[in-house]
Amino acid sequence: PDTTGTDVFEDRESVVRSYCRNWPVVFDRASGAEQVTEDGDRYLDFFSGAGALNYGHNHPALKTALLDYLSEDRVVHSLDMFTVAKRDFLRAFEETVLRPRGLDYRVQLPGPTGTNAVETALKIARKATGRTDVVSFTNAFHGMTLGSLAVTGNSMKRAGAGTPLYHSSTAPYDDYLDGSTPDFAWLERVWADGGSGLALPAAVIVETVQGEGGLNAARPEWLRALADLCARFGVLLIVDDVQAGCGRTGRFFSFEEAGIVPDIVCLSKSLSGLGLPFSVTLLKPELDLWEPGEHNGTFRGFNPAFVTATAALREFWSDDTFAAQVRERGAQLRTGLEQISARVPGSAYRGRGLLAGLRFEDPTLAGRVATEAFDQHLLVETSGADSEVVKVMPPLTVTAAELQRGLDILDRSVRSVLA
Ligand code: PMP
């Protein structure tokens, strides 16, 4: 049998796979911002595992921490037992993330994926308030399981599952305001009017930048108005920072810039640093209302992920140096994308920090640009309900020169598509 190529994927793997449609090569090795195919072709990776590889592929400090841990026969799997690796992680999280920001959250370990963190947030919000509805936003993405899908605003992804999944309601995200002053008076009136048919919800779940939904970035004042409304009605505010968190927007938490303190925060993707599955749900202490065993799972304590997460926090988040560098690269990315967009009528910069992209009025352009970029050995994905945005998501460790190289390829790709 052929031991290279894609035959076994075509014959054996479920057709649900998606990324390989755009990138029909077989990847093998990877380092920093680069992925290499089995044939030795090098690709600049500005996809970063959809945000799971903020520190690039195989960062030496993280890799060494994991190899050392395994070579010493330390505990790999332990459900939710106490382990040294878990203790080290909790301490590192407290010292590098929570304490410097004056935040007080209980850290729940809900399982390996972002979706697990979201499901946990939805459940505890309903338990804590005794209410059922959760308000989410247009174009939101929160996961693919039945609960998280119920708050995901993407009709294609919901269609096959049979909705409504549970009582949830959708509100317009900030981009629908077209820049006008944030105003939640309409929602306030609905919530105050118990007989409206739209019951007071348990929670509102929101992304500060919609990673999958077209890189819409909420304005800080919109987020503050939302947080204020929730606080006045005792509705819990859940920030899903699965994709925008862990430094993507230039702060560890994407909501820091707005100066809000959510009741519940979901983190996953880049939390383990090396790309190992890991998530946390952060709960204000008064919301940690679980009965022991009420919400469990086999993979709640994956020690290798604790080890690499601890290494990442100590390496990158002991002070603001790294975050400041991310903000600088974010500004470079914005300038580069705006220069490209200036030449393409109907295109616009979207996003914040290193979670950014170019939106095209003609949605077919975005896909064609991404395909052309692949041909020029740059990996970028599309985002948005109509795949109308080219999403540029380099690792946060990207050098200024690498970022410029990627922008140059994008520029050439846009020119070639429009030629
Ligand atoms: N929330 C957000 C904001 C996400 O971007 C994603 C993944 N794209 C998820 C939740 C779900 O995470 P996972 O794919 O790890 O289940």
CSV table of C-alpha atoms and ligand atoms in Angstrom, one decimal:
chain,number,residue,atom,x,y,z
A,1,PRO,CA,0.0,0.0,0.0
A,2,ASP,CA,0.9,3.6,-0.6
A,3,THR,CA,2.4,4.9,2.7
A,4,THR,CA,2.4,8.5,1.7
A,5,GLY,CA,-0.3,10.8,0.1
A,6,THR,CA,-3.9,11.2,1.2
A,7,ASP,CA,-5.6,7.9,0.1
A,8,VAL,CA,-6.2,6.5,3.6
A,9,PHE,CA,-7.8,9.8,4.7
A,10,GLU,CA,-10.1,9.8,1.7
A,11,ASP,CA,-11.0,6.1,2.2
A,12,ARG,CA,-11.2,5.8,5.9
A,13,GLU,CA,-11.6,9.2,7.7
A,14,SER,CA,-15.1,10.7,8.1
A,15,VAL,CA,-16.0,13.3,5.5
A,16,VAL,CA,-16.7,15.8,8.3
A,17,ARG,CA,-13.1,16.9,8.1
A,18,SER,CA,-12.7,20.5,6.9
A,19,TYR,CA,-9.3,22.2,7.0
A,20,CYS,CA,-7.7,19.6,4.7
A,21,ARG,CA,-10.0,20.7,1.9
A,22,ASN,CA,-8.0,23.9,1.7
A,23,TRP,CA,-4.7,22.4,2.5
A,24,PRO,CA,-4.4,19.1,0.6
A,25,VAL,CA,-0.9,18.2,1.9
A,26,VAL,CA,0.3,15.9,4.7
A,27,PHE,CA,2.0,17.9,7.5
A,28,ASP,CA,4.7,16.3,9.6
A,29,ARG,CA,7.1,18.6,11.4
A,30,ALA,CA,6.6,22.0,12.8
A,31,SER,CA,8.6,24.7,14.7
A,32,GLY,CA,7.7,28.2,15.6
A,33,ALA,CA,5.6,29.8,12.9
A,34,GLU,CA,6.4,27.1,10.4
A,35,GLN,CA,4.8,23.8,9.4
A,36,VAL,CA,6.6,21.3,7.1
A,37,THR,CA,5.0,18.6,4.9
A,38,GLU,CA,6.2,15.0,4.6
A,39,ASP,CA,7.7,16.1,1.3
A,40,GLY,CA,9.8,18.8,3.0
A,41,ASP,CA,7.7,21.8,1.8
A,42,ARG,CA,7.7,24.7,4.3
A,43,TYR,CA,4.6,26.7,5.1
A,44,LEU,CA,4.4,29.9,7.2
A,45,ASP,CA,1.6,29.1,9.7
A,46,PHE,CA,-0.7,32.1,10.3
A,47,PHE,CA,-3.5,29.8,11.4
A,48,SER,CA,-1.9,28.7,14.6
A,49,GLY,CA,-4.2,25.8,15.3
A,50,ALA,CA,-7.2,28.2,15.3
A,51,GLY,CA,-5.6,29.9,18.3
A,52,ALA,CA,-4.3,26.8,20.1
A,53,LEU,CA,-0.7,27.6,19.3
A,54,ASN,CA,-0.1,31.2,20.6
A,55,TYR,CA,3.5,30.4,21.3
A,56,GLY,CA,4.1,28.7,18.0
A,57,HIS,CA,4.9,25.0,17.3
A,58,ASN,CA,7.1,23.1,19.8
A,59,HIS,CA,8.3,26.1,21.8
A,60,PRO,CA,11.6,24.9,23.4
A,61,ALA,CA,10.7,25.9,27.0
A,62,LEU,CA,7.4,24.1,26.8
A,63,LYS,CA,8.7,21.1,25.0
A,64,THR,CA,11.6,20.7,27.5
A,65,ALA,CA,9.2,20.9,30.4
A,66,LEU,CA,7.0,18.1,29.0
A,67,LEU,CA,10.0,15.9,28.0
A,68,ASP,CA,11.5,16.3,31.5
A,69,TYR,CA,8.2,15.5,33.2
A,70,LEU,CA,7.7,12.3,31.1
A,71,SER,CA,11.3,11.1,31.4
A,72,GLU,CA,10.9,11.2,35.2
A,73,ASP,CA,7.9,8.9,35.2
A,74,ARG,CA,5.6,11.5,36.7
A,75,VAL,CA,1.9,11.0,36.8
A,76,VAL,CA,0.2,11.5,33.4
A,77,HIS,CA,-3.4,10.7,34.1
A,78,SER,CA,-5.1,11.3,37.4
A,79,LEU,CA,-8.7,12.3,36.9
A,80,ASP,CA,-9.2,15.1,39.5
A,81,MET,CA,-6.7,13.7,42.1
A,82,PHE,CA,-4.3,16.1,43.8
A,83,THR,CA,-1.0,16.1,41.9
A,84,VAL,CA,2.2,18.2,42.1
A,85,ALA,CA,1.7,19.2,38.4
A,86,LYS,CA,-1.8,20.5,39.2
A,87,ARG,CA,-0.6,22.4,42.3
A,88,ASP,CA,2.2,24.0,40.2
A,89,PHE,CA,-0.3,25.1,37.6
A,90,LEU,CA,-2.8,26.5,40.1
A,91,ARG,CA,0.0,28.5,41.8
A,92,ALA,CA,1.4,29.7,38.5
A,93,PHE,CA,-2.1,30.8,37.4
A,94,GLU,CA,-2.6,32.6,40.6
A,95,GLU,CA,0.8,34.3,40.6
A,96,THR,CA,1.0,35.3,36.9
A,97,VAL,CA,-2.7,35.8,35.9
A,98,LEU,CA,-5.1,36.4,38.8
A,99,ARG,CA,-3.1,38.3,41.5
A,100,PRO,CA,-1.5,40.9,39.2
A,101,ARG,CA,-4.9,41.7,37.8
A,102,GLY,CA,-6.6,41.8,41.2
A,103,LEU,CA,-9.0,38.9,40.1
A,104,ASP,CA,-10.5,36.3,42.3
A,105,TYR,CA,-11.8,33.2,40.5
A,106,ARG,CA,-12.2,29.6,41.4
A,107,VAL,CA,-10.5,27.5,38.7
A,108,GLN,CA,-12.7,24.6,37.5
A,109,LEU,CA,-11.1,22.0,35.3
A,110,PRO,CA,-14.0,20.9,33.1
A,111,GLY,CA,-12.2,18.8,30.5
A,112,PRO,CA,-10.0,19.0,27.5
A,113,THR,CA,-11.9,21.3,25.1
A,114,GLY,CA,-13.2,24.8,24.8
A,115,THR,CA,-16.7,23.4,24.4
A,116,ASN,CA,-16.3,21.6,27.8
A,117,ALA,CA,-15.5,25.0,29.4
A,118,VAL,CA,-18.6,26.6,27.8
A,119,GLU,CA,-20.9,23.7,28.8
A,120,THR,CA,-19.7,24.0,32.3
A,121,ALA,CA,-20.3,27.8,32.3
A,122,LEU,CA,-23.9,27.4,31.0
A,123,LYS,CA,-24.7,24.7,33.5
A,124,ILE,CA,-23.4,26.5,36.6
A,125,ALA,CA,-25.1,29.8,35.5
A,126,ARG,CA,-28.4,28.0,35.3
A,127,LYS,CA,-27.9,26.2,38.6
A,128,ALA,CA,-26.7,29.4,40.4
A,129,THR,CA,-29.6,31.6,39.2
A,130,GLY,CA,-32.4,29.0,38.9
A,131,ARG,CA,-33.2,30.5,35.5
A,132,THR,CA,-32.8,28.8,32.1
A,133,ASP,CA,-32.4,31.1,29.2
A,134,VAL,CA,-29.0,32.3,28.1
A,135,VAL,CA,-28.7,35.2,25.8
A,136,SER,CA,-26.0,35.0,23.1
A,137,PHE,CA,-25.1,37.1,20.1
A,138,THR,CA,-25.4,37.0,16.3
A,139,ASN,CA,-22.5,35.2,14.7
A,140,ALA,CA,-21.3,33.9,18.1
A,141,PHE,CA,-19.3,30.6,18.2
A,142,HIS,CA,-19.2,28.7,21.4
A,143,GLY,CA,-18.9,25.0,20.5
A,144,MET,CA,-20.5,22.0,18.8
A,145,THR,CA,-22.2,20.1,21.6
A,146,LEU,CA,-25.9,20.5,22.1
A,147,GLY,CA,-25.6,23.1,24.9
A,148,SER,CA,-22.8,25.2,23.4
A,149,LEU,CA,-24.5,24.9,19.9
A,150,ALA,CA,-27.7,26.4,21.4
A,151,VAL,CA,-25.8,29.6,22.0
A,152,THR,CA,-23.9,29.5,18.7
A,153,GLY,CA,-25.2,32.0,16.1
A,154,ASN,CA,-24.4,30.1,13.0
A,155,SER,CA,-27.4,28.6,11.1
A,156,MET,CA,-25.4,26.1,9.1
A,157,LYS,CA,-23.8,24.6,12.2
A,158,ARG,CA,-27.1,24.5,14.0
A,159,ALA,CA,-29.2,23.2,11.1
A,160,GLY,CA,-28.6,19.4,11.4
A,161,ALA,CA,-28.9,19.2,15.2
A,162,GLY,CA,-32.5,20.2,15.4
A,163,THR,CA,-33.0,23.5,17.2
A,164,PRO,CA,-34.0,25.0,19.6
A,165,LEU,CA,-31.7,23.0,21.7
A,166,TYR,CA,-32.8,24.7,24.9
A,167,HIS,CA,-34.3,28.0,25.6
A,168,SER,CA,-31.8,30.6,24.4
A,169,SER,CA,-32.2,33.9,22.7
A,170,THR,CA,-30.1,35.8,20.3
A,171,ALA,CA,-29.3,39.5,20.5
A,172,PRO,CA,-27.4,41.7,17.9
A,173,TYR,CA,-23.7,41.9,18.4
A,174,ASP,CA,-21.9,45.3,18.4
A,175,ASP,CA,-21.2,45.3,14.7
A,176,TYR,CA,-24.9,45.6,14.0
A,177,LEU,CA,-24.9,49.0,15.6
A,178,ASP,CA,-22.7,50.4,12.8
A,179,GLY,CA,-20.7,52.6,15.3
A,180,SER,CA,-23.7,54.2,17.0
A,181,THR,CA,-23.6,54.7,20.8
A,182,PRO,CA,-24.0,51.4,22.6
A,183,ASP,CA,-27.5,51.3,23.9
A,184,PHE,CA,-29.1,48.3,25.7
A,185,ALA,CA,-32.3,50.2,26.6
A,186,TRP,CA,-34.4,47.8,24.5
A,187,LEU,CA,-33.0,44.7,26.3
A,188,GLU,CA,-33.5,46.4,29.6
A,189,ARG,CA,-37.1,47.1,28.9
A,190,VAL,CA,-37.6,43.4,27.8
A,191,TRP,CA,-35.9,42.1,31.0
A,192,ALA,CA,-37.9,44.5,33.2
A,193,ASP,CA,-41.2,43.4,31.6
A,194,GLY,CA,-41.8,39.9,33.0
A,195,GLY,CA,-44.7,39.3,30.8
A,196,SER,CA,-42.9,39.8,27.5
A,197,GLY,CA,-42.4,36.1,26.8
A,198,LEU,CA,-38.6,36.6,27.0
A,199,ALA,CA,-37.9,35.6,30.6
A,200,LEU,CA,-35.0,37.1,32.6
A,201,PRO,CA,-32.1,35.0,31.5
A,202,ALA,CA,-29.5,33.1,33.7
A,203,ALA,CA,-26.7,34.6,31.8
A,204,VAL,CA,-25.3,36.4,28.7
A,205,ILE,CA,-22.4,34.7,26.9
A,206,VAL,CA,-20.2,36.9,24.8
A,207,GLU,CA,-16.9,36.9,22.9
A,208,THR,CA,-15.0,40.2,22.9
A,209,VAL,CA,-13.8,39.4,19.4
A,210,GLN,CA,-15.8,36.9,17.3
A,211,GLY,CA,-13.1,34.6,16.2
A,212,GLU,CA,-15.2,32.3,14.0
A,213,GLY,CA,-18.0,34.7,13.3
A,214,GLY,CA,-16.1,37.2,11.1
A,215,LEU,CA,-13.6,38.9,13.5
A,216,ASN,CA,-16.2,41.4,14.8
A,217,ALA,CA,-14.6,43.2,17.7
A,218,ALA,CA,-16.9,44.6,20.3
A,219,ARG,CA,-16.0,48.1,21.4
A,220,PRO,CA,-14.9,48.5,25.1
A,221,GLU,CA,-17.9,50.8,25.7
A,222,TRP,CA,-20.3,48.2,24.3
A,223,LEU,CA,-18.9,45.6,26.6
A,224,ARG,CA,-19.1,48.0,29.6
A,225,ALA,CA,-22.7,48.8,28.8
A,226,LEU,CA,-23.5,45.1,28.6
A,227,ALA,CA,-21.7,44.3,31.9
A,228,ASP,CA,-23.5,47.1,33.6
A,229,LEU,CA,-26.9,45.9,32.4
A,230,CYS,CA,-26.1,42.3,33.5
A,231,ALA,CA,-25.0,43.5,37.0
A,232,ARG,CA,-28.2,45.5,37.5
A,233,PHE,CA,-30.4,42.6,36.7
A,234,GLY,CA,-28.4,39.9,38.4
A,235,VAL,CA,-27.8,38.2,35.0
A,236,LEU,CA,-24.4,36.5,35.0
A,237,LEU,CA,-21.9,37.6,32.4
A,238,ILE,CA,-19.9,34.8,30.8
A,239,VAL,CA,-17.0,35.8,28.6
A,240,ASP,CA,-15.9,33.1,26.2
A,241,ASP,CA,-12.2,33.8,25.9
A,242,VAL,CA,-11.4,30.4,24.4
A,243,GLN,CA,-10.0,32.0,21.2
A,244,ALA,CA,-9.4,35.7,22.1
A,245,GLY,CA,-7.8,34.9,25.5
A,246,CYS,CA,-4.3,33.8,26.5
A,247,GLY,CA,-2.8,37.0,25.0
A,248,ARG,CA,-4.3,37.0,21.4
A,249,THR,CA,-5.5,40.6,21.7
A,250,GLY,CA,-2.5,41.9,23.6
A,251,ARG,CA,-3.7,41.3,27.2
A,252,PHE,CA,-3.9,37.9,28.9
A,253,PHE,CA,-7.7,38.2,29.0
A,254,SER,CA,-9.3,39.9,26.1
A,255,PHE,CA,-11.8,41.8,28.4
A,256,GLU,CA,-9.1,43.6,30.3
A,257,GLU,CA,-9.0,46.5,27.9
A,258,ALA,CA,-12.7,47.2,28.6
A,259,GLY,CA,-12.1,47.1,32.3
A,260,ILE,CA,-14.9,44.6,33.0
A,261,VAL,CA,-14.9,41.7,35.4
A,262,PRO,CA,-17.0,38.8,34.1
A,263,ASP,CA,-18.7,36.4,36.5
A,264,ILE,CA,-17.5,33.4,34.5
A,265,VAL,CA,-14.7,33.1,32.0
A,266,CYS,CA,-13.9,30.2,29.6
A,267,LEU,CA,-10.3,29.6,28.5
A,268,SER,CA,-8.9,26.8,26.4
A,269,LYS,CA,-7.0,26.6,23.1
A,270,SER,CA,-3.6,28.2,24.0
A,271,LEU,CA,-3.8,27.6,27.7
A,272,SER,CA,-1.6,24.5,27.6
A,273,GLY,CA,0.8,26.4,25.3
A,274,LEU,CA,2.1,23.4,23.4
A,275,GLY,CA,-1.3,22.6,21.8
A,276,LEU,CA,-2.3,19.9,24.3
A,277,PRO,CA,-6.0,19.7,25.1
A,278,PHE,CA,-6.9,21.7,28.2
A,279,SER,CA,-9.5,24.1,29.4
A,280,VAL,CA,-10.6,26.0,32.5
A,281,THR,CA,-13.8,27.6,33.6
A,282,LEU,CA,-13.2,30.5,36.0
A,283,LEU,CA,-16.0,31.1,38.5
A,284,LYS,CA,-16.5,34.0,40.9
A,285,PRO,CA,-16.1,32.3,44.2
A,286,GLU,CA,-19.8,32.7,45.1
A,287,LEU,CA,-20.7,30.7,42.0
A,288,ASP,CA,-18.7,27.6,42.9
A,289,LEU,CA,-21.9,25.9,43.9
A,290,TRP,CA,-21.4,22.4,42.6
A,291,GLU,CA,-22.1,19.4,44.7
A,292,PRO,CA,-19.0,17.1,44.7
A,293,GLY,CA,-19.2,14.9,41.6
A,294,GLU,CA,-22.1,16.9,40.1
A,295,HIS,CA,-20.1,17.7,37.0
A,296,ASN,CA,-17.3,15.3,36.3
A,297,GLY,CA,-15.3,13.7,33.5
A,298,THR,CA,-12.4,11.4,32.9
A,299,PHE,CA,-10.0,13.9,31.4
A,300,ARG,CA,-10.3,16.7,34.0
A,301,GLY,CA,-6.7,16.5,35.1
A,302,PHE,CA,-4.3,15.9,32.2
A,303,ASN,CA,-1.0,16.5,33.9
A,304,PRO,CA,1.1,17.0,30.8
A,305,ALA,CA,-1.2,20.0,30.0
A,306,PHE,CA,-0.7,21.4,33.5
A,307,VAL,CA,3.1,21.1,33.0
A,308,THR,CA,3.2,22.9,29.7
A,309,ALA,CA,0.6,25.5,30.8
A,310,THR,CA,2.8,26.2,33.9
A,311,ALA,CA,5.9,26.6,31.7
A,312,ALA,CA,4.0,29.0,29.3
A,313,LEU,CA,2.7,31.1,32.2
A,314,ARG,CA,6.1,31.4,33.8
A,315,GLU,CA,7.9,32.0,30.4
A,316,PHE,CA,5.5,34.6,28.9
A,317,TRP,CA,3.3,36.1,31.6
A,318,SER,CA,5.5,36.9,34.6
A,319,ASP,CA,5.4,40.6,33.5
A,320,ASP,CA,4.0,42.7,30.7
A,321,THR,CA,7.0,42.4,28.3
A,322,PHE,CA,5.5,39.7,26.1
A,323,ALA,CA,2.0,41.4,26.0
A,324,ALA,CA,3.6,44.7,25.0
A,325,GLN,CA,5.3,42.9,22.1
A,326,VAL,CA,2.0,41.3,21.1
A,327,ARG,CA,0.4,44.8,21.0
A,328,GLU,CA,3.3,46.0,18.8
A,329,ARG,CA,2.9,43.2,16.4
A,330,GLY,CA,-0.9,43.7,16.4
A,331,ALA,CA,-0.3,47.3,15.3
A,332,GLN,CA,2.0,46.1,12.6
A,333,LEU,CA,-0.6,43.6,11.4
A,334,ARG,CA,-3.3,46.3,11.4
A,335,THR,CA,-1.1,48.7,9.4
A,336,GLY,CA,-0.2,46.0,6.8
A,337,LEU,CA,-3.8,44.8,6.4
A,338,GLU,CA,-5.1,48.4,6.1
A,339,GLN,CA,-2.5,49.1,3.4
A,340,ILE,CA,-3.8,46.1,1.4
A,341,SER,CA,-7.4,47.0,2.0
A,342,ALA,CA,-6.8,50.6,0.8
A,343,ARG,CA,-6.3,49.1,-2.7
A,344,VAL,CA,-9.4,46.9,-2.6
A,345,PRO,CA,-12.8,48.7,-2.7
A,346,GLY,CA,-15.3,47.1,-0.3
A,347,SER,CA,-12.7,45.5,1.9
A,348,ALA,CA,-12.0,46.4,5.5
A,349,TYR,CA,-9.8,45.5,8.5
A,350,ARG,CA,-11.5,43.5,11.2
A,351,GLY,CA,-10.5,42.3,14.6
A,352,ARG,CA,-8.1,43.3,17.4
A,353,GLY,CA,-4.4,42.5,18.2
A,354,LEU,CA,-3.2,39.3,16.5
A,355,LEU,CA,-6.8,38.2,16.0
A,356,ALA,CA,-7.4,40.1,12.8
A,357,GLY,CA,-8.2,39.9,9.2
A,358,LEU,CA,-9.6,41.4,6.0
A,359,ARG,CA,-13.3,41.4,5.2
A,360,PHE,CA,-14.4,41.4,1.5
A,361,GLU,CA,-17.7,42.6,0.3
A,362,ASP,CA,-17.7,39.8,-2.3
A,363,PRO,CA,-17.4,36.8,0.0
A,364,THR,CA,-15.9,34.6,-2.7
A,365,LEU,CA,-12.8,36.8,-2.7
A,366,ALA,CA,-11.7,35.7,0.8
A,367,GLY,CA,-11.6,32.0,-0.1
A,368,ARG,CA,-9.7,32.7,-3.3
A,369,VAL,CA,-7.2,34.8,-1.5
A,370,ALA,CA,-6.7,32.1,1.1
A,371,THR,CA,-6.2,29.5,-1.6
A,372,GLU,CA,-3.7,31.7,-3.4
A,373,ALA,CA,-1.9,32.3,-0.1
A,374,PHE,CA,-1.6,28.5,0.3
A,375,ASP,CA,-0.1,28.2,-3.1
A,376,GLN,CA,2.5,30.8,-2.0
A,377,HIS,CA,3.1,28.7,1.2
A,378,LEU,CA,1.2,30.8,3.7
A,379,LEU,CA,-1.6,29.1,5.8
A,380,VAL,CA,-4.5,31.4,6.5
A,381,GLU,CA,-8.2,30.5,7.1
A,382,THR,CA,-11.4,32.2,6.4
A,383,SER,CA,-14.0,33.3,9.0
A,384,GLY,CA,-17.6,34.6,9.1
A,385,ALA,CA,-21.0,33.1,8.3
A,386,ASP,CA,-20.2,33.5,4.5
A,387,SER,CA,-16.5,32.9,4.9
A,388,GLU,CA,-16.1,36.5,3.9
A,389,VAL,CA,-13.1,37.3,6.0
A,390,VAL,CA,-9.5,36.2,5.5
A,391,LYS,CA,-8.3,35.5,9.1
A,392,VAL,CA,-4.7,36.2,9.9
A,393,MET,CA,-3.6,34.6,13.1
A,394,PRO,CA,0.1,34.2,13.5
A,395,PRO,CA,1.7,32.8,16.7
A,396,LEU,CA,2.1,35.6,19.3
A,397,THR,CA,5.8,34.8,19.2
A,398,VAL,CA,6.0,35.8,15.5
A,399,THR,CA,8.9,38.1,14.6
A,400,ALA,CA,8.4,41.4,12.9
A,401,ALA,CA,10.2,40.0,9.9
A,402,GLU,CA,8.0,36.9,9.7
A,403,LEU,CA,4.9,39.0,10.1
A,404,GLN,CA,6.0,41.2,7.2
A,405,ARG,CA,6.8,38.1,5.1
A,406,GLY,CA,3.2,36.8,5.6
A,407,LEU,CA,1.8,40.3,4.9
A,408,ASP,CA,3.8,40.4,1.6
A,409,ILE,CA,2.4,37.0,0.6
A,410,LEU,CA,-1.1,38.2,1.4
A,411,ASP,CA,-0.6,41.3,-0.6
A,412,ARG,CA,0.6,39.3,-3.6
A,413,SER,CA,-2.3,36.9,-3.2
A,414,VAL,CA,-4.8,39.7,-3.2
A,415,ARG,CA,-3.2,41.3,-6.3
A,416,SER,CA,-3.2,38.0,-8.1
A,417,VAL,CA,-6.9,37.3,-7.3
A,418,LEU,CA,-7.9,40.7,-8.4
A,419,ALA,CA,-5.7,40.7,-11.6
B,1,PMP,N1,-15.5,29.2,22.0
B,1,PMP,C1,-14.8,29.9,21.1
B,1,PMP,C2,-14.9,31.4,21.1
B,1,PMP,C3,-14.1,29.2,20.1
B,1,PMP,O1,-13.5,29.9,19.1
B,1,PMP,C4,-14.1,27.8,20.1
B,1,PMP,C5,-13.3,27.0,19.0
B,1,PMP,N2,-13.2,27.6,17.8
B,1,PMP,C6,-14.8,27.1,21.0
B,1,PMP,C7,-15.5,27.8,22.0
B,1,PMP,C8,-14.9,25.6,21.1
B,1,PMP,O2,-13.6,25.1,21.5
B,1,PMP,P1,-13.2,23.6,21.1
B,1,PMP,O3,-13.1,23.5,19.6
B,1,PMP,O4,-11.9,23.4,21.8
B,1,PMP,O5,-14.3,22.7,21.7
